[in-house]
PDB file of C-alpha atoms in Angstrom:
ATOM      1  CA  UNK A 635     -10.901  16.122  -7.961  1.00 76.00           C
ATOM      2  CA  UNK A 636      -9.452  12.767  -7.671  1.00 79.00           C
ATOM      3  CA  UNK A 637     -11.637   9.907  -5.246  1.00 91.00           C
ATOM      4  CA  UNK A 638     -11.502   6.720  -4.742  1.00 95.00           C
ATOM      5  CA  UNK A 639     -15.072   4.542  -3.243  1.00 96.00           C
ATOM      6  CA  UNK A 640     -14.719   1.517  -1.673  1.00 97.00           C
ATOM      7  CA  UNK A 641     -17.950  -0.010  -0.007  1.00 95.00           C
ATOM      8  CA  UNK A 642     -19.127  -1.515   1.900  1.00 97.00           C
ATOM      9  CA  UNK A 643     -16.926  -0.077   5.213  1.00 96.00           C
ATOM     10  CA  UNK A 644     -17.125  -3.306   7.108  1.00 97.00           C
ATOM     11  CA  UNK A 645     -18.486  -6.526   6.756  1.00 97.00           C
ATOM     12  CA  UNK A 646     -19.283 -10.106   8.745  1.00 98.00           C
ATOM     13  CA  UNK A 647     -19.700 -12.914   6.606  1.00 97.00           C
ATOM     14  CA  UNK A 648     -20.217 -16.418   7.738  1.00 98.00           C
ATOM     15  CA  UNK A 649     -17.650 -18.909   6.157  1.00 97.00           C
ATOM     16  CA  UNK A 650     -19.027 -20.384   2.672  1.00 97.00           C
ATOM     17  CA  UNK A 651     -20.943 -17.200   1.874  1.00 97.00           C
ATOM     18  CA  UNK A 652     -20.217 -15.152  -1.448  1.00 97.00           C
ATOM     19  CA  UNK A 653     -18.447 -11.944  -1.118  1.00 97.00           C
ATOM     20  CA  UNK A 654     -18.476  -8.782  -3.427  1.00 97.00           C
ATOM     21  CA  UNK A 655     -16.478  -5.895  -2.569  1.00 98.00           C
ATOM     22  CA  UNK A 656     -16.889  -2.631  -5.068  1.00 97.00           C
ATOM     23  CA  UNK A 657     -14.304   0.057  -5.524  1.00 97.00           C
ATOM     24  CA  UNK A 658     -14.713   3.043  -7.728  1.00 97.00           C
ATOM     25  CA  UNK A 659     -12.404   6.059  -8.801  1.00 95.00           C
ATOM     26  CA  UNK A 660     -13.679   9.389  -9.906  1.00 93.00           C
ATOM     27  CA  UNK A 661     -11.675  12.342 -11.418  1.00 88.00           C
ATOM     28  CA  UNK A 662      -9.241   9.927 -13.773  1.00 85.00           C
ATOM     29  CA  UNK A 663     -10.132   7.926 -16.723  1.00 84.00           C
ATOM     30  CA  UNK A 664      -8.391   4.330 -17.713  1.00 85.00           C
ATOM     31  CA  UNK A 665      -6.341   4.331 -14.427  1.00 91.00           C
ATOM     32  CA  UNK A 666      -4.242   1.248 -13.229  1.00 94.00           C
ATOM     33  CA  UNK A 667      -6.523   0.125 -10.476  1.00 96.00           C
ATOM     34  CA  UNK A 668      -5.068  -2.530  -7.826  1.00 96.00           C
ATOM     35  CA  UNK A 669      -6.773  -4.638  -5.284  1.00 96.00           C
ATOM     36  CA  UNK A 670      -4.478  -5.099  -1.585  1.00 96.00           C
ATOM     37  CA  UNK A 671      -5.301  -7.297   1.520  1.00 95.00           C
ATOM     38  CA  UNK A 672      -4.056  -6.439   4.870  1.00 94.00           C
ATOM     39  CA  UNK A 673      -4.273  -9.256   7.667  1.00 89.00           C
ATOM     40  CA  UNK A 674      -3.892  -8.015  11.711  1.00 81.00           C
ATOM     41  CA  UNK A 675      -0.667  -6.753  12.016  1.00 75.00           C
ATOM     42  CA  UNK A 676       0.260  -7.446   8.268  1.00 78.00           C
ATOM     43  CA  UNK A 677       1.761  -5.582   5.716  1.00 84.00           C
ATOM     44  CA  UNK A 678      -0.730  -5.143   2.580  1.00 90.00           C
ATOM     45  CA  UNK A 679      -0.304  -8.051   0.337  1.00 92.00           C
ATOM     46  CA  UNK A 680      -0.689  -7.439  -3.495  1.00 93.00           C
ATOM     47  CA  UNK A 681      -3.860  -9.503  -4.768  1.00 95.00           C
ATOM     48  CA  UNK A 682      -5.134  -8.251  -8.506  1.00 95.00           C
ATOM     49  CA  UNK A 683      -3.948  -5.342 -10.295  1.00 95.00           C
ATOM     50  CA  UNK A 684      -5.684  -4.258 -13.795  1.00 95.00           C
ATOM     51  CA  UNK A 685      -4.550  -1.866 -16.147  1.00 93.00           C
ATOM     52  CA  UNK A 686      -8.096  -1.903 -18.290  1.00 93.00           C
ATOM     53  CA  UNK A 687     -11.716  -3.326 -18.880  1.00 94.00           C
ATOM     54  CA  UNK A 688     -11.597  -6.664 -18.548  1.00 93.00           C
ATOM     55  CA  UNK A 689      -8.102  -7.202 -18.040  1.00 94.00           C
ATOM     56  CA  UNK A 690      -7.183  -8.357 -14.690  1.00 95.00           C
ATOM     57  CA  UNK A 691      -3.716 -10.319 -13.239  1.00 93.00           C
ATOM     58  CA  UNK A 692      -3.465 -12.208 -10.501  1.00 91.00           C
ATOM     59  CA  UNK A 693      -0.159 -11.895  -7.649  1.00 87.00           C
ATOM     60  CA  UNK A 694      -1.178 -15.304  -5.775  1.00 80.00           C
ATOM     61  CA  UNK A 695      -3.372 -18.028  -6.273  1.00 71.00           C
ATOM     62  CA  UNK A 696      -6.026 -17.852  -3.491  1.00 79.00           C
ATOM     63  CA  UNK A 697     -10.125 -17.639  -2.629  1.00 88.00           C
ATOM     64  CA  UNK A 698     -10.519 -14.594  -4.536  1.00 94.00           C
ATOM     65  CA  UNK A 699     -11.256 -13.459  -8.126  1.00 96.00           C
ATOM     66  CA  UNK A 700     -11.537  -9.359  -9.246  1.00 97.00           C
ATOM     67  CA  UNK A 701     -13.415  -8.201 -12.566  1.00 97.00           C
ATOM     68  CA  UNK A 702     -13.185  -4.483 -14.070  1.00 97.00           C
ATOM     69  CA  UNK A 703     -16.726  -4.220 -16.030  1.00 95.00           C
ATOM     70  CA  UNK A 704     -16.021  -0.346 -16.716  1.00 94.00           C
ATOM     71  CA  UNK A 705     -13.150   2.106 -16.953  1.00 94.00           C
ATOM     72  CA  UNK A 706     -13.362   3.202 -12.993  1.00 94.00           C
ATOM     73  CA  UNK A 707     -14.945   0.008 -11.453  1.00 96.00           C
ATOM     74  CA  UNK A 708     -12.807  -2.519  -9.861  1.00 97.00           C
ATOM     75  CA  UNK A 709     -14.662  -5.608  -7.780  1.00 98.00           C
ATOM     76  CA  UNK A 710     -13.066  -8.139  -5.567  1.00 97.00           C
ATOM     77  CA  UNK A 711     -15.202 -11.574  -5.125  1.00 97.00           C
ATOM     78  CA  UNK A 712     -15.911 -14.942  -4.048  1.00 96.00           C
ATOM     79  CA  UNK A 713     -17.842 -17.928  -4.004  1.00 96.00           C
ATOM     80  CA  UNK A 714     -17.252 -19.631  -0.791  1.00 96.00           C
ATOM     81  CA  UNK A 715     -15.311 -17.059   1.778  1.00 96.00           C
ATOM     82  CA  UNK A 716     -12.803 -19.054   4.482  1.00 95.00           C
ATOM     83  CA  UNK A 717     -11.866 -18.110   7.518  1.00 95.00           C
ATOM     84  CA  UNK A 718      -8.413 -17.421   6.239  1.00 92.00           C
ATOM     85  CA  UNK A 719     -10.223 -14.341   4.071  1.00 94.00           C
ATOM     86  CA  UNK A 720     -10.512 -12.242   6.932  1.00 95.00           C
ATOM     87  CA  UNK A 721      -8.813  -8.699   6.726  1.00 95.00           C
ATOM     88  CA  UNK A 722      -8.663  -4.913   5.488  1.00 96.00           C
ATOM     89  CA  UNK A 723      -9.485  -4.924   2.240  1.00 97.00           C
ATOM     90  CA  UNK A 724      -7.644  -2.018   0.256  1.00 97.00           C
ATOM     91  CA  UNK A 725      -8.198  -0.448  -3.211  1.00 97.00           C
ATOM     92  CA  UNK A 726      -5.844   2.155  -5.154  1.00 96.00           C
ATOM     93  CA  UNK A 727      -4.979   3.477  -8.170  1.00 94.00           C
ATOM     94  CA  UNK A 728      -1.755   4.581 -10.134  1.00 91.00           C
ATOM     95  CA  UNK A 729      -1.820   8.215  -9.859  1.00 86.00           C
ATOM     96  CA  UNK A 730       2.001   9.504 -10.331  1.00 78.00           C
ATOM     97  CA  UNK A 731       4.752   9.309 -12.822  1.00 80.00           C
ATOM     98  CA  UNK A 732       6.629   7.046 -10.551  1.00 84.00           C
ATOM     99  CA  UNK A 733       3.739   4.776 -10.112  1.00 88.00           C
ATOM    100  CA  UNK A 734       2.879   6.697  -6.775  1.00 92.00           C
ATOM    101  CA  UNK A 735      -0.910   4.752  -5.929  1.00 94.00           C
ATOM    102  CA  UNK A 736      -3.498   6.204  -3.908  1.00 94.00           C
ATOM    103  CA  UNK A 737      -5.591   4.176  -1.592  1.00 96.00           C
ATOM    104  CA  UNK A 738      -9.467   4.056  -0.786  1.00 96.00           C
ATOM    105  CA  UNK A 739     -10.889   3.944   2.699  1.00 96.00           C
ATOM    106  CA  UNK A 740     -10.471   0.158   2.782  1.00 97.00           C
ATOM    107  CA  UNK A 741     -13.047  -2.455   3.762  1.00 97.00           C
ATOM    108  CA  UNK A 742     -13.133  -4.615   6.914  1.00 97.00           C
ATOM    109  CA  UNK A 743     -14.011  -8.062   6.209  1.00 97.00           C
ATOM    110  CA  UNK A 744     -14.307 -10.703   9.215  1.00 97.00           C
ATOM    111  CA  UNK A 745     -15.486 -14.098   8.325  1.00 97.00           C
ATOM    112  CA  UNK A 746     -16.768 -16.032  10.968  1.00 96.00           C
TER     113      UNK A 746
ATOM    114  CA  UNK B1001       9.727 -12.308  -1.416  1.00 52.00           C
ATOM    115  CA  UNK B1002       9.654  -8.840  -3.390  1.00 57.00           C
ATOM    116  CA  UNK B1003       8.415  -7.671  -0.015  1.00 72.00           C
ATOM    117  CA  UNK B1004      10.162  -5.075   1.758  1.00 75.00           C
ATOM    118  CA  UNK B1005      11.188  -5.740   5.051  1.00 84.00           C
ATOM    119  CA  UNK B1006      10.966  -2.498   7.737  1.00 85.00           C
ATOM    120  CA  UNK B1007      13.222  -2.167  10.660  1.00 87.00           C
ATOM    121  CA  UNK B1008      12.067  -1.744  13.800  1.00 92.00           C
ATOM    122  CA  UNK B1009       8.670  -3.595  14.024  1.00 92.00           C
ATOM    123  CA  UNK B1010       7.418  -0.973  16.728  1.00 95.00           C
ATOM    124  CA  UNK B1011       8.866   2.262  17.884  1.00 97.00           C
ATOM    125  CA  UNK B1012       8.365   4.545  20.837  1.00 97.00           C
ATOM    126  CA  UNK B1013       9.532   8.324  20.996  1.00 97.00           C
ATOM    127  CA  UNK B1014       8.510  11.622  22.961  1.00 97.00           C
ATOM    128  CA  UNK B1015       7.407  14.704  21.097  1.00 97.00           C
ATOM    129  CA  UNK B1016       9.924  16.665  19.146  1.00 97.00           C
ATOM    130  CA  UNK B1017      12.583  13.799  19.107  1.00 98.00           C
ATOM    131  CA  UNK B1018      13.109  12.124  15.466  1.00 98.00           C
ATOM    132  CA  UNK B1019      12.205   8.635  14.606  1.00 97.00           C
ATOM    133  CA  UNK B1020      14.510   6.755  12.109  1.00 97.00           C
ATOM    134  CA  UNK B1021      13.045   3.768  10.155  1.00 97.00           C
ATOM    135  CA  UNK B1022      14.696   1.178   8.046  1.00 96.00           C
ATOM    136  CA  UNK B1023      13.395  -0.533   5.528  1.00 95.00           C
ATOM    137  CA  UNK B1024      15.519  -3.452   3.283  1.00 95.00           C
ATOM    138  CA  UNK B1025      14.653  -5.353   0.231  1.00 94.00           C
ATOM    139  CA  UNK B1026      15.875  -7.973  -1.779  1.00 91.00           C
ATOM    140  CA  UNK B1027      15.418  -7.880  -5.266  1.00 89.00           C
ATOM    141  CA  UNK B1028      16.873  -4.461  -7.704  1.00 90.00           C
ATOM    142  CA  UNK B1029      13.998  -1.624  -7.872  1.00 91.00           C
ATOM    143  CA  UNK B1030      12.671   0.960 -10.307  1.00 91.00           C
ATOM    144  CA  UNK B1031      12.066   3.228  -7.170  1.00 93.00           C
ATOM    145  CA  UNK B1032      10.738   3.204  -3.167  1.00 95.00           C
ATOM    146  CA  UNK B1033       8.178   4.633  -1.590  1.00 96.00           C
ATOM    147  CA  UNK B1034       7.493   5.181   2.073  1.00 97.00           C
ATOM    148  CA  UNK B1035       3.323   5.584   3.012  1.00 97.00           C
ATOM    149  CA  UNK B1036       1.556   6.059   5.874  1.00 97.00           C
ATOM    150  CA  UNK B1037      -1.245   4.384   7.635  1.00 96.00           C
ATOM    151  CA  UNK B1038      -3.438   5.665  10.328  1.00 95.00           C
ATOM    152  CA  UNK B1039      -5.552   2.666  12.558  1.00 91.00           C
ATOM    153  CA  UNK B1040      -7.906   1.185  10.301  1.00 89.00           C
ATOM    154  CA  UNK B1041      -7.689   3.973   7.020  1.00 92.00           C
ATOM    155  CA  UNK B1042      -6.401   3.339   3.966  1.00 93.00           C
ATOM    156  CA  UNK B1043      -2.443   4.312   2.915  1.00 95.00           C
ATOM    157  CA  UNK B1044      -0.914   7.967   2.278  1.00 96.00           C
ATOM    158  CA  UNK B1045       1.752   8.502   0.433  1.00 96.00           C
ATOM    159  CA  UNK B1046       4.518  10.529   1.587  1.00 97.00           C
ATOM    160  CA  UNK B1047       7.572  10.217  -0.242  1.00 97.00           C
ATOM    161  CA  UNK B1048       9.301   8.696  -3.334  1.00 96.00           C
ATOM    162  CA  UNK B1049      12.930   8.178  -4.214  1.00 96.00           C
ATOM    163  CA  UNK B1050      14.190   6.469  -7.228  1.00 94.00           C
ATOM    164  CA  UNK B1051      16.992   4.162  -7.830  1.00 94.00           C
ATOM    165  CA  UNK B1052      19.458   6.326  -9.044  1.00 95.00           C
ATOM    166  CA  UNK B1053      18.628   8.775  -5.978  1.00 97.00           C
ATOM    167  CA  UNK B1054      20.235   8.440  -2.346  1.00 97.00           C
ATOM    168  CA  UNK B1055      18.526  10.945  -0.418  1.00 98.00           C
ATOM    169  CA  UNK B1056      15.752  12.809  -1.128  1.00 97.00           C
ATOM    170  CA  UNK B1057      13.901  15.854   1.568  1.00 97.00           C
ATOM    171  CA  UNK B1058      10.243  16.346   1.675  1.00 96.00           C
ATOM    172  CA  UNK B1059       9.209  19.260   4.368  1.00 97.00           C
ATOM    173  CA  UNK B1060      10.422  16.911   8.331  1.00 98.00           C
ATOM    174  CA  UNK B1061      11.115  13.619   6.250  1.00 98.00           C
ATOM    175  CA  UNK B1062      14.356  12.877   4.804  1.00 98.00           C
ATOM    176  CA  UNK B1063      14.574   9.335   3.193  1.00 98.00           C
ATOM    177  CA  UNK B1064      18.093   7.611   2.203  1.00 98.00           C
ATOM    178  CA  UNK B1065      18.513   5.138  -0.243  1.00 97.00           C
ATOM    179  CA  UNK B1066      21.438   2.436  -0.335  1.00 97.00           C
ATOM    180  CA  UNK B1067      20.758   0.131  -3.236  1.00 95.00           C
ATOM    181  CA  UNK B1068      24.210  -1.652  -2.863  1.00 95.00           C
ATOM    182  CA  UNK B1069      23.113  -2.552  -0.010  1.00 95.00           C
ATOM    183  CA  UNK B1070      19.607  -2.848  -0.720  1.00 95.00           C
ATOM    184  CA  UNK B1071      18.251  -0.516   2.223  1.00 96.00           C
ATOM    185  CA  UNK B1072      16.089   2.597   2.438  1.00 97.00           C
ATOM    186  CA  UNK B1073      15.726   4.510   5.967  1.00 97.00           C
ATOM    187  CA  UNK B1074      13.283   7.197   6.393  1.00 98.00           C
ATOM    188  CA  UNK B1075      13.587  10.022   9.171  1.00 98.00           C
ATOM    189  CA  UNK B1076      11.219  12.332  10.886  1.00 98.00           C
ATOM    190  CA  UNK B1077      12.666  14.969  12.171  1.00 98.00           C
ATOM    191  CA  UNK B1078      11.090  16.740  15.142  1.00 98.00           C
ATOM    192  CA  UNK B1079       8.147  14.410  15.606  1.00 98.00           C
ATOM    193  CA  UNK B1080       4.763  14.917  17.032  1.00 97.00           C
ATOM    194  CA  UNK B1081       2.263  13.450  18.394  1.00 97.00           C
ATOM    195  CA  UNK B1082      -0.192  13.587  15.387  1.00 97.00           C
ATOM    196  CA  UNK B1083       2.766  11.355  13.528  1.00 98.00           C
ATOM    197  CA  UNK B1084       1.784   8.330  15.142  1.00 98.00           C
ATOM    198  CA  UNK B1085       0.688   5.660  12.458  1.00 97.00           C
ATOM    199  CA  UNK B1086       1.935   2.850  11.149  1.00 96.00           C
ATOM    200  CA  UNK B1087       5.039   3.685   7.973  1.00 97.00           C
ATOM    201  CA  UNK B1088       5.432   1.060   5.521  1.00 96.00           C
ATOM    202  CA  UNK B1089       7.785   1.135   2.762  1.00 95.00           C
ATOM    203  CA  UNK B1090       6.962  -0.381  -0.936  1.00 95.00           C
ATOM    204  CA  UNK B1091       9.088  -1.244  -3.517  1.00 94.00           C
ATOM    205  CA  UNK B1092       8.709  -0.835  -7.556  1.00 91.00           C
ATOM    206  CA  UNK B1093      10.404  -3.408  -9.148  1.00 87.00           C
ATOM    207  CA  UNK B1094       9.512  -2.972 -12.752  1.00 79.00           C
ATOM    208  CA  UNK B1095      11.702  -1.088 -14.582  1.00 76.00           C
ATOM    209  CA  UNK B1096      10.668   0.861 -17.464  1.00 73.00           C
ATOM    210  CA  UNK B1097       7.148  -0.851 -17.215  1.00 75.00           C
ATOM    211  CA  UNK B1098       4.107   1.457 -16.255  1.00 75.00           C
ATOM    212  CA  UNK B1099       2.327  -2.265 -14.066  1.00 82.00           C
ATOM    213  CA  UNK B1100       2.829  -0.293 -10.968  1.00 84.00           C
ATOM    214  CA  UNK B1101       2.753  -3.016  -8.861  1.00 89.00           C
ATOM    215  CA  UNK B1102       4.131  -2.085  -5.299  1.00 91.00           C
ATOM    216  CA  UNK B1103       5.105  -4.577  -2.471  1.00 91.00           C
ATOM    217  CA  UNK B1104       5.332  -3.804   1.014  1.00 92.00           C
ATOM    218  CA  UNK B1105       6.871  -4.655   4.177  1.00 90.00           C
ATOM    219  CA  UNK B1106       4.920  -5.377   7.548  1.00 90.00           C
ATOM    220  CA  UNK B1107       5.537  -1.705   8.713  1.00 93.00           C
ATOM    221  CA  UNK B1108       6.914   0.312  11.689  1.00 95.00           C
ATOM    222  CA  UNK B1109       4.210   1.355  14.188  1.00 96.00           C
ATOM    223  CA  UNK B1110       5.223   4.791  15.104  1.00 97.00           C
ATOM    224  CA  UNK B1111       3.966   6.075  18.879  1.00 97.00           C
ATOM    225  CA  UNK B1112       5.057   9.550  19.959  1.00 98.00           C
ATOM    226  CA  UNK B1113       4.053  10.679  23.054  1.00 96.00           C
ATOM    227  CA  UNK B1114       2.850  14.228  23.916  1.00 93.00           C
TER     228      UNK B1114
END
């Protein structure tokens, strides 16, 4: 069956620390993997889609940088986190004909 | 903005009345989608309808789609209280292009009362 990972669930980071955030898909094989952000009361905001290894695109210049080292791994990161990287972290994947995506659990990520 | 743009921001019903939410967008589309989020979990999908599609019927949720006038509505007929979530609607704009890259509005936080 078809699953998406994200981890970890939450996470408090103190502004200027690295961040890592891991999402992985099971059940599909080269899928079109995106990465979403979703500030307090936001809608979700389109960050990094990839539609292969290595091959990532970037919706808005920002804090943030993603990498695909295998077929079902997608990874959000940074070097120095702001305050202004605070939010629900969401990961999905392509999974219809109409580009229908389906979403992870999401992670919470408050910098303080 | 791609974003969509949903209509009201917050809205309050009791049980087994229906809940009608708009949703309008700004540039053309390949198709839109209406999802659904419960506090803090990720998105469900609940409906699609494409471009050259105005209404489309999926079990209580009926979804319109005006693209001269560049608006989607979604209704939910009969509501209950296990409906309450967030609804935000996303839009495809790349024709013919297999990116899927989706943009959303802020959403419509859905309460219905028992």
């Amino acid at each position: 069956s078809q699953t998406i990972h994200q981890w970890p669930a939450t996470l408090v980071q103190p502004v200027g620390s690295p961040l890592s955030l891991e999402c992985t898909v099971e059940g599909t094989s080269n899928p079109n993997l995106y990465w979403y952000r979703q500030a307090a009361g936001r809608g979700l905001q389109l960050l990094f889609y990839s539609v292969g290894i290595g091959q990532i695109s970037s919706e808005v210049p920002q804090n943030l940088s993603a990498s695909r080292p295998q077929d079902r791994q997608f990874i959000l990161s940074s070097k120095k986190l702001l305050l202004s990287d605070s939010g629900f972290y969401l990961c999905a994947w392509k999974v219809g004909r109409y580009n229908e995506q389906f979403f992870g659990p999401g992670t919470r990520l408050t910098v303080l | 903005s791609q974003q969509g743009e949903e209509d009201p921001q917050a809205l309050s019903i009791q049980e087994g009345e229906n809940a009608t939410m708009n949703c309008s967008y700004k540039t053309s589309i390949n198709n839109l989608q209406w999802y659904r989020q419960n506090s803090g979990r990720g998105l469900v999908h609940l409906i699609l309808i494409r471009s050259n599609e105005r209404e489309k019927h999926s079990g209580r949720l009926r979804v319109t789609l005006d693209t001269s006038k560049k608006s989607s509505s979604l209704l939910i007929t009969a509501s209950r209280a296990a409906d309450t979530a967030s609804y935000f609607c996303a839009t495809d704009p790349d024709r013919g292009s297999t990116l899927g890259r989706l943009y959303f509005g802020r959403g419509t936080q859905l309460t219905v009362w028992p």
